[in-house]
Each structure stands twice: as structure tokens, then as C-alpha cells.
mmCIF file of N, CA and C in Angstrom:
data_model
loop_
_atom_site.group_PDB
_atom_site.id
_atom_site.type_symbol
_atom_site.label_atom_id
_atom_site.label_comp_id
_atom_site.label_asym_id
_atom_site.label_seq_id
_atom_site.Cartn_x
_atom_site.Cartn_y
_atom_site.Cartn_z
ATOM 1 N N MET Z 1 37.141 6.585 0.662
ATOM 2 C CA MET Z 1 36.948 6.207 2.008
ATOM 3 C C MET Z 1 35.358 5.871 2.233
ATOM 4 N N GLU Z 2 35.148 4.810 2.774
ATOM 5 C CA GLU Z 2 33.621 4.484 3.057
ATOM 6 C C GLU Z 2 33.278 5.089 4.380
ATOM 7 N N ASN Z 3 31.992 5.602 4.352
ATOM 8 C CA ASN Z 3 31.399 6.125 5.593
ATOM 9 C C ASN Z 3 30.556 5.120 6.223
ATOM 10 N N ASP Z 4 30.958 4.700 7.442
ATOM 11 C CA ASP Z 4 30.264 3.599 8.201
ATOM 12 C C ASP Z 4 29.226 4.161 9.138
ATOM 13 N N LYS Z 5 28.953 5.429 9.112
ATOM 14 C CA LYS Z 5 27.787 6.082 9.862
ATOM 15 C C LYS Z 5 26.479 5.710 9.172
ATOM 16 N N ALA Z 6 25.567 5.236 9.964
ATOM 17 C CA ALA Z 6 24.247 4.951 9.420
ATOM 18 C C ALA Z 6 23.380 6.257 9.431
ATOM 19 N N LEU Z 7 22.584 6.193 8.426
ATOM 20 C CA LEU Z 7 21.590 7.491 8.484
ATOM 21 C C LEU Z 7 20.478 7.136 9.353
ATOM 22 N N ALA Z 8 20.258 8.078 10.271
ATOM 23 C CA ALA Z 8 19.285 8.022 11.370
ATOM 24 C C ALA Z 8 18.062 8.761 10.902
ATOM 25 N N LEU Z 9 16.963 8.078 10.965
ATOM 26 C CA LEU Z 9 15.561 8.702 10.628
ATOM 27 C C LEU Z 9 14.812 8.718 11.922
ATOM 28 N N THR Z 10 13.964 9.647 12.129
ATOM 29 C CA THR Z 10 13.086 9.612 13.054
ATOM 30 C C THR Z 10 11.916 8.747 12.729
ATOM 31 N N PRO Z 11 11.017 8.194 13.624
ATOM 32 C CA PRO Z 11 9.779 7.406 13.140
ATOM 33 C C PRO Z 11 8.915 8.381 12.227
ATOM 34 N N GLN Z 12 8.888 9.573 12.305
ATOM 35 C CA GLN Z 12 8.099 10.386 11.605
ATOM 36 C C GLN Z 12 8.591 10.559 10.138
ATOM 37 N N GLU Z 13 10.021 10.872 10.180
ATOM 38 C CA GLU Z 13 10.681 10.805 8.728
ATOM 39 C C GLU Z 13 10.420 9.562 8.076
ATOM 40 N N PHE Z 14 10.583 8.285 8.724
ATOM 41 C CA PHE Z 14 10.591 7.057 8.194
ATOM 42 C C PHE Z 14 9.180 6.812 7.620
ATOM 43 N N ALA Z 15 8.164 7.416 8.241
ATOM 44 C CA ALA Z 15 6.762 7.034 7.847
ATOM 45 C C ALA Z 15 6.491 7.696 6.618
ATOM 46 N N HIS Z 16 7.137 8.817 6.286
ATOM 47 C CA HIS Z 16 6.878 9.765 5.158
ATOM 48 C C HIS Z 16 7.728 9.329 3.980
ATOM 49 N N LEU Z 17 8.728 8.431 4.099
ATOM 50 C CA LEU Z 17 9.604 8.082 3.233
ATOM 51 C C LEU Z 17 8.906 7.519 1.906
ATOM 52 N N GLY Z 18 9.062 8.072 0.821
ATOM 53 C CA GLY Z 18 8.412 7.603 -0.358
ATOM 54 C C GLY Z 18 6.908 8.126 -0.594
ATOM 55 N N ASP Z 19 6.526 9.155 0.112
ATOM 56 C CA ASP Z 19 5.163 9.726 0.049
ATOM 57 C C ASP Z 19 5.056 10.203 -1.375
ATOM 58 N N GLY Z 20 3.946 9.948 -1.888
ATOM 59 C CA GLY Z 20 3.753 10.507 -3.324
ATOM 60 C C GLY Z 20 4.526 9.778 -4.448
ATOM 61 N N ALA Z 21 5.391 8.894 -4.178
ATOM 62 C CA ALA Z 21 6.164 8.274 -5.091
ATOM 63 C C ALA Z 21 6.073 6.811 -5.111
ATOM 64 N N VAL Z 22 5.838 6.113 -4.064
ATOM 65 C CA VAL Z 22 5.878 4.718 -3.797
ATOM 66 C C VAL Z 22 4.518 4.322 -3.332
ATOM 67 N N ALA Z 23 4.145 3.131 -3.763
ATOM 68 C CA ALA Z 23 2.744 2.436 -3.349
ATOM 69 C C ALA Z 23 3.058 1.010 -3.263
ATOM 70 N N TYR Z 24 2.236 0.306 -2.587
ATOM 71 C CA TYR Z 24 2.301 -1.225 -2.609
ATOM 72 C C TYR Z 24 1.054 -1.882 -2.536
ATOM 73 N N VAL Z 25 0.842 -3.097 -3.274
ATOM 74 C CA VAL Z 25 -0.272 -3.824 -3.343
ATOM 75 C C VAL Z 25 -0.422 -4.708 -2.141
ATOM 76 N N LYS Z 26 -1.477 -4.871 -1.403
ATOM 77 C CA LYS Z 26 -1.541 -5.818 -0.279
ATOM 78 C C LYS Z 26 -2.812 -6.668 -0.635
ATOM 79 N N THR Z 27 -2.673 -8.017 -0.555
ATOM 80 C CA THR Z 27 -3.763 -8.889 -0.625
ATOM 81 C C THR Z 27 -4.559 -8.867 0.737
ATOM 82 N N ILE Z 28 -5.873 -8.720 0.638
ATOM 83 C CA ILE Z 28 -6.711 -8.674 2.030
ATOM 84 C C ILE Z 28 -7.917 -9.525 1.711
ATOM 85 N N ASN Z 29 -8.545 -9.869 2.709
ATOM 86 C CA ASN Z 29 -9.863 -10.589 2.650
ATOM 87 C C ASN Z 29 -10.852 -9.589 2.847
ATOM 88 N N SER Z 30 -11.975 -9.894 2.441
ATOM 89 C CA SER Z 30 -13.056 -8.956 2.540
ATOM 90 C C SER Z 30 -13.526 -8.527 4.050
ATOM 91 N N GLU Z 31 -13.198 -9.529 4.802
ATOM 92 C CA GLU Z 31 -13.578 -9.474 6.304
ATOM 93 C C GLU Z 31 -12.721 -8.218 6.933
ATOM 94 N N ASP Z 32 -11.506 -7.921 6.240
ATOM 95 C CA ASP Z 32 -10.602 -7.025 6.646
ATOM 96 C C ASP Z 32 -10.706 -5.551 6.189
ATOM 97 N N VAL Z 33 -11.648 -5.380 5.131
ATOM 98 C CA VAL Z 33 -11.844 -4.218 4.254
ATOM 99 C C VAL Z 33 -12.072 -3.032 5.249
ATOM 100 N N THR Z 34 -13.024 -3.072 6.112
ATOM 101 C CA THR Z 34 -13.452 -1.993 6.918
ATOM 102 C C THR Z 34 -12.460 -1.410 7.660
ATOM 103 N N ARG Z 35 -11.328 -2.203 8.115
ATOM 104 C CA ARG Z 35 -10.303 -1.691 8.795
ATOM 105 C C ARG Z 35 -9.427 -0.576 8.118
ATOM 106 N N LEU Z 36 -9.266 -0.868 6.749
ATOM 107 C CA LEU Z 36 -8.531 0.035 6.012
ATOM 108 C C LEU Z 36 -9.461 0.979 5.110
ATOM 109 N N PHE Z 37 -10.666 0.571 4.817
ATOM 110 C CA PHE Z 37 -11.573 1.356 4.144
ATOM 111 C C PHE Z 37 -12.904 1.443 4.866
ATOM 112 N N PRO Z 38 -13.072 2.191 5.955
ATOM 113 C CA PRO Z 38 -14.312 2.327 6.709
ATOM 114 C C PRO Z 38 -15.546 2.692 5.974
ATOM 115 N N GLN Z 39 -15.328 3.390 4.798
ATOM 116 C CA GLN Z 39 -16.409 3.807 4.053
ATOM 117 C C GLN Z 39 -17.030 2.731 3.114
ATOM 118 N N ALA Z 40 -16.280 1.646 2.968
ATOM 119 C CA ALA Z 40 -16.645 0.564 2.046
ATOM 120 C C ALA Z 40 -18.018 -0.118 2.546
ATOM 121 N N PRO Z 41 -18.792 -0.409 1.631
ATOM 122 C CA PRO Z 41 -20.005 -1.261 1.913
ATOM 123 C C PRO Z 41 -19.663 -2.645 2.552
ATOM 124 N N GLN Z 42 -20.554 -3.220 3.232
ATOM 125 C CA GLN Z 42 -20.546 -4.605 3.674
ATOM 126 C C GLN Z 42 -20.211 -5.371 2.447
ATOM 127 N N LEU Z 43 -19.306 -6.455 2.734
ATOM 128 C CA LEU Z 43 -18.986 -7.244 1.575
ATOM 129 C C LEU Z 43 -19.076 -8.753 2.026
ATOM 130 N N ARG Z 44 -19.412 -9.646 1.032
ATOM 131 C CA ARG Z 44 -19.520 -11.018 1.367
ATOM 132 C C ARG Z 44 -18.178 -11.551 2.008
ATOM 133 N N PRO Z 45 -18.133 -12.243 2.973
ATOM 134 C CA PRO Z 45 -17.109 -12.936 3.601
ATOM 135 C C PRO Z 45 -16.406 -13.917 2.560
ATOM 136 N N GLY Z 46 -15.036 -13.915 2.858
ATOM 137 C CA GLY Z 46 -14.231 -14.846 1.968
ATOM 138 C C GLY Z 46 -13.804 -14.393 0.707
ATOM 139 N N VAL Z 47 -13.908 -13.237 0.345
ATOM 140 C CA VAL Z 47 -13.589 -12.772 -0.787
ATOM 141 C C VAL Z 47 -12.118 -12.085 -0.834
ATOM 142 N N LYS Z 48 -11.331 -12.567 -1.847
ATOM 143 C CA LYS Z 48 -9.952 -12.046 -1.878
ATOM 144 C C LYS Z 48 -9.880 -10.741 -2.673
ATOM 145 N N LEU Z 49 -9.342 -9.864 -2.095
ATOM 146 C CA LEU Z 49 -9.187 -8.443 -2.687
ATOM 147 C C LEU Z 49 -7.768 -7.941 -2.661
ATOM 148 N N PHE Z 50 -7.574 -6.806 -3.365
ATOM 149 C CA PHE Z 50 -6.293 -6.183 -3.408
ATOM 150 C C PHE Z 50 -6.420 -4.649 -3.137
ATOM 151 N N ALA Z 51 -5.614 -4.235 -2.114
ATOM 152 C CA ALA Z 51 -5.585 -2.816 -1.597
ATOM 153 C C ALA Z 51 -4.422 -2.168 -2.095
ATOM 154 N N LEU Z 52 -4.421 -1.026 -2.813
ATOM 155 C CA LEU Z 52 -3.372 -0.105 -3.173
ATOM 156 C C LEU Z 52 -3.043 0.668 -2.025
ATOM 157 N N LEU Z 53 -1.954 0.822 -1.353
ATOM 158 C CA LEU Z 53 -1.607 1.548 -0.245
ATOM 159 C C LEU Z 53 -0.496 2.455 -0.440
ATOM 160 N N GLY Z 54 -0.486 3.627 0.094
ATOM 161 C CA GLY Z 54 0.735 4.584 0.080
ATOM 162 C C GLY Z 54 1.892 4.042 0.857
ATOM 163 N N ALA Z 55 2.895 4.699 0.624
ATOM 164 C CA ALA Z 55 4.107 4.165 1.221
ATOM 165 C C ALA Z 55 4.002 4.238 2.834
ATOM 166 N N ASP Z 56 3.128 5.144 3.217
ATOM 167 C CA ASP Z 56 2.895 5.170 4.715
ATOM 168 C C ASP Z 56 1.677 4.289 5.189
ATOM 169 N N GLY Z 57 1.279 3.477 4.290
ATOM 170 C CA GLY Z 57 0.176 2.508 4.661
ATOM 171 C C GLY Z 57 -1.303 3.168 4.376
ATOM 172 N N SER Z 58 -1.368 4.494 3.959
ATOM 173 C CA SER Z 58 -2.635 5.000 3.766
ATOM 174 C C SER Z 58 -3.339 4.347 2.620
ATOM 175 N N PRO Z 59 -4.682 4.090 2.762
ATOM 176 C CA PRO Z 59 -5.328 3.474 1.562
ATOM 177 C C PRO Z 59 -5.641 4.261 0.414
ATOM 178 N N ILE Z 60 -5.391 3.739 -0.677
ATOM 179 C CA ILE Z 60 -5.720 4.461 -2.057
ATOM 180 C C ILE Z 60 -6.840 3.946 -2.743
ATOM 181 N N MET Z 61 -6.867 2.587 -3.001
ATOM 182 C CA MET Z 61 -7.975 2.075 -3.641
ATOM 183 C C MET Z 61 -8.087 0.540 -3.314
ATOM 184 N N LEU Z 62 -9.203 -0.079 -3.539
ATOM 185 C CA LEU Z 62 -9.670 -1.320 -3.369
ATOM 186 C C LEU Z 62 -10.150 -1.991 -4.575
ATOM 187 N N THR Z 63 -9.681 -3.121 -5.008
ATOM 188 C CA THR Z 63 -10.091 -3.821 -6.172
ATOM 189 C C THR Z 63 -10.054 -5.225 -5.988
ATOM 190 N N ASP Z 64 -10.620 -5.932 -7.091
ATOM 191 C CA ASP Z 64 -10.692 -7.455 -6.949
ATOM 192 C C ASP Z 64 -9.665 -8.080 -7.948
ATOM 193 N N SER Z 65 -8.809 -7.183 -8.514
ATOM 194 C CA SER Z 65 -7.703 -7.552 -9.316
ATOM 195 C C SER Z 65 -6.308 -6.815 -9.197
ATOM 196 N N LYS Z 66 -5.382 -7.691 -8.917
ATOM 197 C CA LYS Z 66 -3.957 -7.039 -8.597
ATOM 198 C C LYS Z 66 -3.559 -6.193 -9.745
ATOM 199 N N ASP Z 67 -3.800 -6.642 -10.937
ATOM 200 C CA ASP Z 67 -3.460 -5.933 -12.265
ATOM 201 C C ASP Z 67 -4.039 -4.413 -12.169
ATOM 202 N N ALA Z 68 -5.442 -4.473 -11.786
ATOM 203 C CA ALA Z 68 -6.147 -3.099 -11.763
ATOM 204 C C ALA Z 68 -5.495 -2.132 -10.695
ATOM 205 N N ALA Z 69 -5.024 -2.771 -9.538
ATOM 206 C CA ALA Z 69 -4.382 -2.023 -8.544
ATOM 207 C C ALA Z 69 -3.029 -1.376 -9.087
ATOM 208 N N ILE Z 70 -2.258 -2.214 -9.702
ATOM 209 C CA ILE Z 70 -0.918 -1.888 -10.253
ATOM 210 C C ILE Z 70 -1.164 -0.753 -11.379
ATOM 211 N N ALA Z 71 -2.181 -0.842 -12.261
ATOM 212 C CA ALA Z 71 -2.382 -0.049 -13.175
ATOM 213 C C ALA Z 71 -2.910 1.338 -12.572
ATOM 214 N N ASN Z 72 -3.654 1.337 -11.399
ATOM 215 C CA ASN Z 72 -4.004 2.574 -10.848
ATOM 216 C C ASN Z 72 -2.747 3.306 -10.440
ATOM 217 N N ALA Z 73 -1.761 2.429 -9.768
ATOM 218 C CA ALA Z 73 -0.572 3.031 -9.314
ATOM 219 C C ALA Z 73 0.108 3.858 -10.352
ATOM 220 N N TRP Z 74 0.276 3.163 -11.504
ATOM 221 C CA TRP Z 74 0.880 3.673 -12.560
ATOM 222 C C TRP Z 74 0.302 4.935 -13.203
ATOM 223 N N GLU Z 75 -0.964 4.898 -13.198
ATOM 224 C CA GLU Z 75 -1.773 5.937 -13.713
ATOM 225 C C GLU Z 75 -1.526 7.226 -12.860
ATOM 226 N N HIS Z 76 -1.253 7.010 -11.705
ATOM 227 C CA HIS Z 76 -0.941 8.235 -10.679
ATOM 228 C C HIS Z 76 0.465 8.343 -10.412
ATOM 229 N N GLN Z 77 1.375 7.848 -11.262
ATOM 230 C CA GLN Z 77 2.767 7.945 -11.402
ATOM 231 C C GLN Z 77 3.404 7.493 -10.063
ATOM 232 N N LEU Z 78 2.848 6.350 -9.413
ATOM 233 C CA LEU Z 78 3.479 5.690 -8.320
ATOM 234 C C LEU Z 78 4.284 4.565 -8.532
ATOM 235 N N GLU Z 79 5.428 4.319 -8.088
ATOM 236 C CA GLU Z 79 6.110 3.162 -8.251
ATOM 237 C C GLU Z 79 5.719 1.972 -7.263
ATOM 238 N N THR Z 80 5.441 0.877 -7.797
ATOM 239 C CA THR Z 80 4.778 -0.097 -6.904
ATOM 240 C C THR Z 80 6.014 -0.982 -6.442
ATOM 241 N N VAL Z 81 5.932 -1.320 -5.103
ATOM 242 C CA VAL Z 81 7.135 -2.240 -4.652
ATOM 243 C C VAL Z 81 6.536 -3.535 -4.018
ATOM 244 N N SER Z 82 7.256 -4.467 -3.997
ATOM 245 C CA SER Z 82 6.828 -5.862 -3.346
ATOM 246 C C SER Z 82 7.176 -5.776 -1.850
ATOM 247 N N LEU Z 83 6.288 -6.358 -1.143
ATOM 248 C CA LEU Z 83 6.518 -6.622 0.464
ATOM 249 C C LEU Z 83 6.472 -8.135 0.684
ATOM 250 N N HIS Z 84 7.448 -8.533 1.475
ATOM 251 C CA HIS Z 84 7.400 -10.062 1.664
ATOM 252 C C HIS Z 84 7.288 -10.221 3.186
#
């Protein structure tokens, strides 16, 4: 028998889903770096960068290579997922 009841999560529970296990790579422009990485130095405008973010959106690392971001996730035993 199939259960038709949906699993209800609070916004707080949903925000922590995948913590410590899942990360995603987001392409960002250098102009947007300080929003995610306030401690980052001023960067030349128009540079394409890659941010590795935790499941909850918290910044983990910033790099100029998507492969480096994915490798860092694997190094820390994080499963990377794609967002569309």
C-alpha cells in the first residue's frame, strides 16, 4: 500500500538537509564575491569564478576552476550536486 502523505519539513529542517554531506558549485562573477565571501580581497571586475557552497548555501571556498571546487568537495567527503 502506498503512503500518500507528504513529508513535511519546517523551513529550519529543510535548510539543514544535507549539512556536512552535500555541496554545490555555483558560478559567480567577481563583482558578487563580497556578498558570499566578505573577507575576500577586491577583485578585478568581469572575472568568472566558482564558489563551493554547503547544502544550506554557506560559502566553503572560492576558486577560478570548477574542477578545483569539485576536487575540494571530494577532499572533504562532500557529494556535489547540480542546480539548474
